[in-house]
Short mmCIF file of C-alpha atoms in Angstrom, two decimals:
data_model
loop_
_atom_site.label_atom_id
_atom_site.label_comp_id
_atom_site.label_asym_id
_atom_site.label_seq_id
_atom_site.Cartn_x
_atom_site.Cartn_y
_atom_site.Cartn_z
CA MET A 7 0.11 0.04 0.01
CA ASN A 8 1.49 3.33 -0.87
CA ARG A 9 1.99 6.28 1.54
CA SER A 10 -1.10 8.36 0.27
CA ARG A 11 -3.39 5.39 0.75
CA LYS A 12 -1.90 4.55 4.15
CA SER A 13 -2.59 8.33 5.15
CA ALA A 14 -6.21 8.38 3.93
CA LEU A 15 -6.69 5.03 5.57
CA LEU A 16 -5.45 6.24 8.87
CA LEU A 17 -7.22 9.45 8.85
CA THR A 18 -10.64 7.46 8.19
CA VAL A 19 -9.87 5.11 11.04
CA LEU A 20 -9.11 7.93 13.44
CA ALA A 21 -12.22 9.81 12.47
CA VAL A 22 -14.19 6.82 13.13
CA ALA A 23 -12.41 5.89 16.51
CA LEU A 24 -12.66 9.27 18.08
CA PRO A 25 -16.42 9.38 18.36
CA ALA A 26 -16.55 5.98 19.52
CA VAL A 27 -13.95 6.62 22.30
CA ILE A 28 -15.84 9.70 23.11
CA VAL A 29 -18.97 7.60 23.72
CA LEU A 30 -17.05 4.97 25.64
CA SER A 31 -15.54 7.90 27.89
CA ILE A 32 -18.83 9.16 28.68
CA GLY A 33 -20.04 5.74 29.71
CA THR A 34 -17.05 4.83 32.02
CA GLY A 35 -17.05 5.63 35.47
CA PRO A 36 -18.40 4.62 38.85
CA VAL A 37 -21.79 4.54 37.22
CA ALA A 38 -21.48 2.65 34.03
CA ILE A 39 -23.82 3.87 31.49
CA SER A 40 -24.49 1.93 28.14
CA PRO A 41 -23.73 3.58 24.60
CA MET A 42 -27.34 2.98 23.86
CA ASP A 43 -28.52 5.34 26.81
CA ILE A 44 -25.97 7.78 25.86
CA VAL A 45 -27.08 7.89 22.18
CA SER A 46 -30.80 7.86 23.41
CA ILE A 47 -30.01 11.11 25.66
CA PHE A 48 -28.43 12.77 22.60
CA LEU A 49 -31.15 12.03 20.40
CA ASP A 50 -33.75 13.25 22.89
CA ARG A 51 -31.91 16.44 23.27
CA LEU A 52 -32.06 16.86 19.47
CA GLY A 53 -35.88 16.22 19.43
CA ILE A 54 -35.58 13.15 17.24
CA THR A 55 -36.71 10.60 19.72
CA SER A 56 -37.77 10.56 23.60
CA SER A 57 -35.46 8.81 26.12
CA SER A 58 -36.49 6.65 28.89
CA VAL A 59 -33.25 7.03 30.92
CA THR A 60 -33.45 8.10 34.67
CA ASP A 61 -32.87 11.84 35.62
CA GLN A 62 -29.77 10.67 37.58
CA THR A 63 -28.20 9.16 34.42
CA ARG A 64 -29.29 12.29 32.28
CA LEU A 65 -27.49 14.44 34.87
CA ILE A 66 -24.39 12.29 34.99
CA VAL A 67 -24.03 12.40 31.21
CA GLU A 68 -24.96 16.10 30.54
CA SER A 69 -23.44 17.86 33.67
CA ILE A 70 -20.38 15.68 34.41
CA ARG A 71 -19.10 13.31 31.94
CA LEU A 72 -19.95 15.20 28.66
CA PRO A 73 -18.14 18.29 29.61
CA ARG A 74 -15.23 16.19 30.92
CA THR A 75 -14.93 14.28 27.71
CA LEU A 76 -15.17 17.16 25.34
CA MET A 77 -12.40 19.23 27.12
CA GLY A 78 -10.39 16.15 27.19
CA VAL A 79 -10.40 15.75 23.57
CA MET A 80 -9.79 19.67 22.94
CA ILE A 81 -6.73 19.52 25.24
CA GLY A 82 -5.36 16.26 23.80
CA SER A 83 -5.65 17.45 20.45
CA SER A 84 -4.22 20.80 21.17
CA LEU A 85 -1.21 19.39 22.83
CA ALA A 86 -0.62 16.81 20.19
CA VAL A 87 -0.73 19.07 17.26
CA ALA A 88 1.42 21.44 19.26
CA GLY A 89 3.89 18.82 19.77
CA ALA A 90 4.05 17.81 16.06
CA SER A 91 4.34 21.73 14.98
CA MET A 92 7.29 22.27 17.44
CA GLN A 93 9.04 19.10 16.41
CA GLY A 94 8.66 20.23 12.73
CA LEU A 95 9.67 23.77 13.45
CA PHE A 96 12.82 22.81 15.50
CA ARG A 97 13.52 19.75 13.21
CA ASN A 98 13.80 17.83 16.18
CA PRO A 99 11.67 14.58 16.79
CA LEU A 100 12.36 14.80 20.46
CA ALA A 101 10.90 18.40 21.03
CA ASP A 102 7.51 18.88 22.71
CA PRO A 103 5.60 21.95 23.57
CA SER A 104 7.32 22.58 26.96
CA ILE A 105 10.71 23.00 24.87
CA ILE A 106 10.28 26.65 25.04
CA GLY A 107 9.34 26.79 28.64
CA VAL A 108 5.56 27.43 28.16
CA SER A 109 4.47 24.81 30.44
CA SER A 110 6.81 25.88 33.24
CA GLY A 111 5.63 29.52 32.88
CA ALA A 112 2.07 28.59 33.10
CA ALA A 113 2.81 26.26 36.01
CA LEU A 114 4.28 29.14 38.00
CA GLY A 115 1.50 31.69 37.09
CA ALA A 116 -0.99 28.99 38.35
CA GLY A 117 1.21 28.48 41.60
CA ILE A 118 1.32 32.30 42.32
CA ALA A 119 -2.56 32.49 42.07
CA ILE A 120 -2.96 29.32 44.21
CA VAL A 121 -0.47 30.14 46.85
CA LEU A 122 -0.58 33.94 47.00
CA GLY A 123 -4.25 34.32 45.85
CA GLY A 124 -5.57 35.40 49.06
CA VAL A 125 -3.24 38.08 49.41
CA LEU A 126 -3.38 39.29 45.71
CA PHE A 127 -7.30 39.14 45.70
CA SER A 128 -7.91 40.32 49.31
CA GLY A 129 -9.97 43.30 48.00
CA VAL A 130 -11.37 42.03 44.75
CA SER A 131 -15.23 41.19 44.84
CA ASN A 132 -15.43 40.12 41.12
CA THR A 133 -16.43 36.72 41.39
CA LEU A 134 -15.51 35.71 37.79
CA LEU A 135 -12.21 36.80 38.51
CA LEU A 136 -11.90 34.89 41.76
CA ASP A 137 -13.22 31.79 40.11
CA TYR A 138 -10.80 31.94 37.12
CA SER A 139 -7.77 33.47 38.70
CA VAL A 140 -5.62 30.23 38.41
CA SER A 141 -6.44 30.01 34.71
CA LEU A 142 -5.75 33.54 33.98
CA PHE A 143 -2.57 33.54 35.76
CA ALA A 144 -1.55 30.30 34.19
CA PHE A 145 -2.28 31.55 30.84
CA ALA A 146 -0.58 34.97 31.61
CA GLY A 147 2.54 32.99 32.72
CA GLY A 148 2.80 31.09 29.43
CA VAL A 149 2.44 34.04 27.30
CA LEU A 150 5.02 35.99 29.29
CA THR A 151 7.46 33.03 29.17
CA THR A 152 7.02 32.78 25.32
CA TRP A 153 7.48 36.34 24.76
CA ILE A 154 10.67 36.42 26.69
CA VAL A 155 12.00 33.30 25.13
CA TYR A 156 11.21 34.82 21.67
CA LYS A 157 12.78 38.20 22.42
CA MET A 158 16.01 36.43 23.64
CA GLY A 159 16.15 34.40 20.46
CA THR A 160 15.52 37.19 18.03
CA THR A 161 18.09 39.75 16.55
CA ASN A 162 17.75 42.05 13.58
CA ASN A 163 19.20 38.85 11.65
CA GLY A 164 16.18 36.82 12.64
CA THR A 165 15.22 34.31 15.09
CA SER A 166 17.66 31.62 16.12
CA VAL A 167 16.21 28.21 17.04
CA ALA A 168 19.15 27.24 18.96
CA THR A 169 19.08 30.37 21.22
CA MET A 170 15.38 29.97 21.74
CA LEU A 171 15.75 26.24 22.95
CA LEU A 172 18.50 27.46 25.34
CA ALA A 173 16.37 30.36 26.54
CA GLY A 174 13.63 27.81 27.09
CA VAL A 175 15.92 25.66 29.27
CA ALA A 176 17.10 28.55 31.33
CA ILE A 177 13.34 30.03 31.65
CA SER A 178 12.11 26.56 32.73
CA ALA A 179 14.89 26.25 35.50
CA LEU A 180 13.96 29.71 36.73
CA ALA A 181 10.23 28.74 36.64
CA GLY A 182 11.09 25.60 38.55
CA ALA A 183 13.04 27.62 41.26
CA GLY A 184 10.05 29.85 41.57
CA MET A 185 7.69 26.87 42.05
CA GLY A 186 10.22 25.50 44.76
CA ILE A 187 9.81 28.90 46.56
CA LEU A 188 5.98 28.58 46.50
CA ASN A 189 6.07 25.09 47.61
CA TYR A 190 8.19 26.18 50.55
CA ILE A 191 5.92 29.13 51.71
CA ALA A 192 2.67 27.38 51.22
CA ASP A 193 0.61 26.13 54.03
CA ASP A 194 -0.53 22.28 54.17
CA ALA A 195 -3.78 22.81 52.50
CA THR A 196 -2.35 25.23 49.72
CA LEU A 197 0.37 22.81 49.22
CA ARG A 198 -1.93 19.94 48.52
CA ASN A 199 -3.95 21.91 46.04
CA LEU A 200 -0.64 23.06 44.29
CA THR A 201 0.70 19.48 44.06
CA PHE A 202 -2.59 18.09 42.72
CA TRP A 203 -2.77 20.90 40.07
CA GLN A 204 0.72 20.08 38.89
CA MET A 205 -0.01 16.59 38.45
CA GLY A 206 -2.92 17.61 35.86
CA SER A 207 -6.78 16.65 35.87
CA ILE A 208 -9.75 17.29 33.76
CA GLY A 209 -12.04 16.29 36.68
CA GLY A 210 -13.01 19.95 37.11
CA ALA A 211 -14.59 20.44 33.73
CA ASN A 212 -17.85 22.21 33.31
CA TRP A 213 -19.58 23.91 30.37
CA ASN A 214 -17.88 27.16 30.96
CA SER A 215 -14.34 25.43 30.83
CA VAL A 216 -15.47 23.63 27.58
CA LEU A 217 -16.77 26.86 25.97
CA LEU A 218 -13.43 28.42 26.75
CA CYS A 219 -11.56 25.37 25.39
CA PHE A 220 -13.73 25.38 22.06
CA THR A 221 -13.38 29.10 21.65
CA LEU A 222 -9.55 29.34 21.93
CA LEU A 223 -8.24 25.78 21.23
CA GLY A 224 -10.60 25.21 18.14
CA PRO A 225 -9.06 27.88 16.11
CA VAL A 226 -5.70 26.92 17.22
CA ILE A 227 -5.98 23.37 16.10
CA PHE A 228 -7.62 24.34 12.81
CA MET A 229 -4.62 26.88 12.19
CA LEU A 230 -1.91 24.38 12.98
CA CYS A 231 -3.29 21.96 10.77
CA ARG A 232 -3.03 24.26 7.77
CA TYR A 233 0.72 24.63 8.42
CA GLY A 234 1.44 21.19 6.89
CA GLN A 235 3.02 21.96 3.53
CA VAL A 236 5.11 24.94 5.28
CA LEU A 237 6.52 22.68 7.79
CA ASN A 238 7.24 20.04 5.27
CA ALA A 239 9.35 22.68 3.62
CA MET A 240 10.88 23.85 6.85
CA LEU A 241 12.18 20.24 7.28
CA LEU A 242 14.31 20.97 4.41
CA GLY A 243 16.11 23.72 6.13
CA GLU A 244 15.50 27.46 6.38
CA SER A 245 17.30 28.51 3.40
CA GLU A 246 15.46 25.88 1.18
CA ALA A 247 12.24 27.15 2.59
CA ARG A 248 12.90 30.84 1.65
CA HIS A 249 13.69 29.63 -1.84
CA LEU A 250 10.29 28.09 -1.89
CA GLY A 251 8.67 31.41 -1.18
CA ILE A 252 8.10 31.02 2.58
CA ASP A 253 8.58 33.85 5.00
CA VAL A 254 10.56 32.00 7.58
CA GLN A 255 10.72 34.44 10.19
CA LYS A 256 7.07 35.28 10.05
CA THR A 257 6.20 31.62 9.90
CA LYS A 258 8.43 31.00 13.20
CA LEU A 259 6.59 33.80 14.87
CA LYS A 260 3.17 32.54 14.06
CA LEU A 261 3.83 28.87 14.90
CA ILE A 262 5.35 29.72 18.24
CA LEU A 263 2.55 32.00 19.33
CA VAL A 264 -0.13 29.80 18.45
CA THR A 265 1.70 26.91 20.02
CA ALA A 266 2.10 28.93 23.17
CA MET A 267 -1.67 29.72 23.17
CA ALA A 268 -2.41 25.95 22.67
CA VAL A 269 -0.09 24.95 25.64
CA GLY A 270 -0.90 27.72 27.80
CA VAL A 271 -4.75 27.35 27.63
CA SER A 272 -4.32 23.68 28.07
CA VAL A 273 -2.14 24.03 31.18
CA SER A 274 -4.58 26.98 32.55
CA VAL A 275 -7.61 24.82 32.69
CA ALA A 276 -6.12 21.06 33.27
CA GLY A 277 -2.52 21.74 34.83
CA ILE A 278 0.52 19.92 33.58
CA ILE A 279 -0.17 16.89 31.27
CA GLY A 280 3.12 15.61 29.87
CA PHE A 281 4.05 13.30 27.03
CA VAL A 282 1.06 13.62 24.87
CA GLY A 283 2.82 16.33 22.53
CA LEU A 284 5.77 14.04 22.35
CA VAL A 285 4.55 10.54 22.08
CA VAL A 286 1.54 11.07 19.56
CA PRO A 287 3.42 12.61 16.66
CA HIS A 288 5.77 9.81 16.94
CA LEU A 289 3.22 7.19 16.84
CA ILE A 290 1.82 8.86 13.82
CA ARG A 291 5.40 8.86 12.07
CA ILE A 292 5.68 5.33 12.59
CA MET A 293 2.38 4.58 10.99
CA VAL A 294 2.53 6.78 7.88
CA GLY A 295 5.88 8.86 7.78
CA PRO A 296 6.79 12.35 8.47
CA ASP A 297 4.27 14.24 6.03
CA HIS A 298 3.01 17.05 8.05
CA ARG A 299 -0.13 17.13 5.85
CA THR A 300 -1.22 14.10 7.49
CA LEU A 301 0.81 14.16 10.60
CA LEU A 302 -0.93 17.31 11.89
CA PRO A 303 -4.72 16.30 11.66
CA ALA A 304 -3.81 12.59 12.61
CA SER A 305 -1.97 13.97 15.74
CA ALA A 306 -4.95 16.01 16.70
CA MET A 307 -7.30 13.13 16.38
CA LEU A 308 -4.99 10.68 18.13
CA GLY A 309 -4.20 13.28 20.92
CA GLY A 310 -7.96 13.30 21.76
CA ILE A 311 -8.18 9.45 21.76
CA LEU A 312 -5.02 9.09 23.85
CA LEU A 313 -5.88 11.56 26.59
CA LEU A 314 -9.59 10.33 26.88
CA ALA A 315 -7.88 6.63 27.18
CA ALA A 316 -5.70 8.13 29.94
CA ASP A 317 -8.72 9.78 31.74
CA MET A 318 -10.64 6.44 31.55
CA VAL A 319 -7.76 4.66 33.29
CA ALA A 320 -7.42 7.52 35.86
CA ARG A 321 -11.10 7.10 36.72
CA THR A 322 -11.17 3.51 37.23
CA ALA A 323 -7.74 2.31 38.15
CA VAL A 324 -8.19 3.18 41.84
CA ALA A 325 -12.06 3.68 42.11
CA PRO A 326 -13.91 5.24 43.90
CA ALA A 327 -10.69 7.59 44.14
CA GLU A 328 -9.36 8.99 41.10
CA LEU A 329 -5.67 9.19 39.80
CA PRO A 330 -4.37 12.60 38.37
CA ILE A 331 -4.29 12.28 34.50
CA GLY A 332 -0.73 13.62 34.47
CA ILE A 333 0.52 10.61 36.23
CA VAL A 334 -1.24 8.35 33.76
CA THR A 335 0.21 10.00 30.73
CA ALA A 336 3.71 9.85 32.27
CA LEU A 337 3.24 6.12 32.83
CA MET A 338 1.98 5.66 29.50
CA GLY A 339 4.50 8.10 27.56
CA ALA A 340 7.91 7.53 29.55
CA PRO A 341 8.26 3.86 28.46
CA PHE A 342 7.50 4.76 25.00
CA PHE A 343 9.96 7.52 25.14
CA MET A 344 12.63 5.29 26.51
CA SER A 345 12.20 2.61 23.81
CA LEU A 346 12.53 5.49 21.20
CA LEU A 347 16.08 6.33 22.93
CA TRP A 348 16.91 2.53 22.95
CA GLN A 349 16.11 2.03 19.19
CA GLN A 350 18.01 5.18 18.47
CA ARG A 351 21.04 3.83 20.67
CA LYS A 352 20.96 0.48 18.72
CA ARG A 353 20.81 2.33 15.29
CA ILE A 354 23.79 4.48 16.46
CA ALA A 355 25.82 1.41 17.77
#
């Protein structure tokens, strides 16, 4: 089978698998709900047929499981497509969205809101600001980090990818030191909240957070998926991309800003969820190769599927308690990452 047919087959399979996993995710939890009941509730909402499910089941689906599942899809998709974009931009298959320090900056911003929120917002009566203070600070931290890294890597001659990587490492170390200080000064209750937030979770999803994700992450995913041909050219090198008529400097800026938004929004609503942006693009490359025209949309769909699978494990592994999803993605992603390094080592040897 040639590569174009493989790509079309993979995209078709993922397009079918994603809705199936969404239904499975909605039905998974302490109260099991059958796919037929879920479909019945949806059809009832659309006014096609009437549903005979109980009010309790309807409440679980519409108010708890469905928002959580939709937010998981959006976050998984955005992290995966951001990872694929960063790997193409930096021409490094081991890059992921945190490489320029966005995740670290967002985590520091959220940590400031969690630990120092009582002092910072002592005279604030705006309930909306108070409810979303952690998300706002996390997003602001991610954006600020991106701006600093970009400024450090940009001169009159253009943007240096190597300098940005080094700046990202330095900023991440600085943000890590800041988180250490916050951990040190936090009281027991706040420290527990901060620790659980850093582990990542989509358990706090509601329709407001889903709306936020669709409003901000939806356009980001769509925009990044349109950069397939450009990233293919960037893989050849910057000078070759310029000869093909691509404004390399403008493309770098757009990709970095859009990726920063994807990661910043994801971290702001769900905490730090690692390895999705690293593992998913690798899986797609193994199946169909490095063509970004397929890699980006396929990564978006597989990212949503992978994060929902991790969330289902998080909900059921230690029921009735719940594992932080960041732990599950790390347990799934770290062995895969080590296997990649082992294969690379054997090829070099």
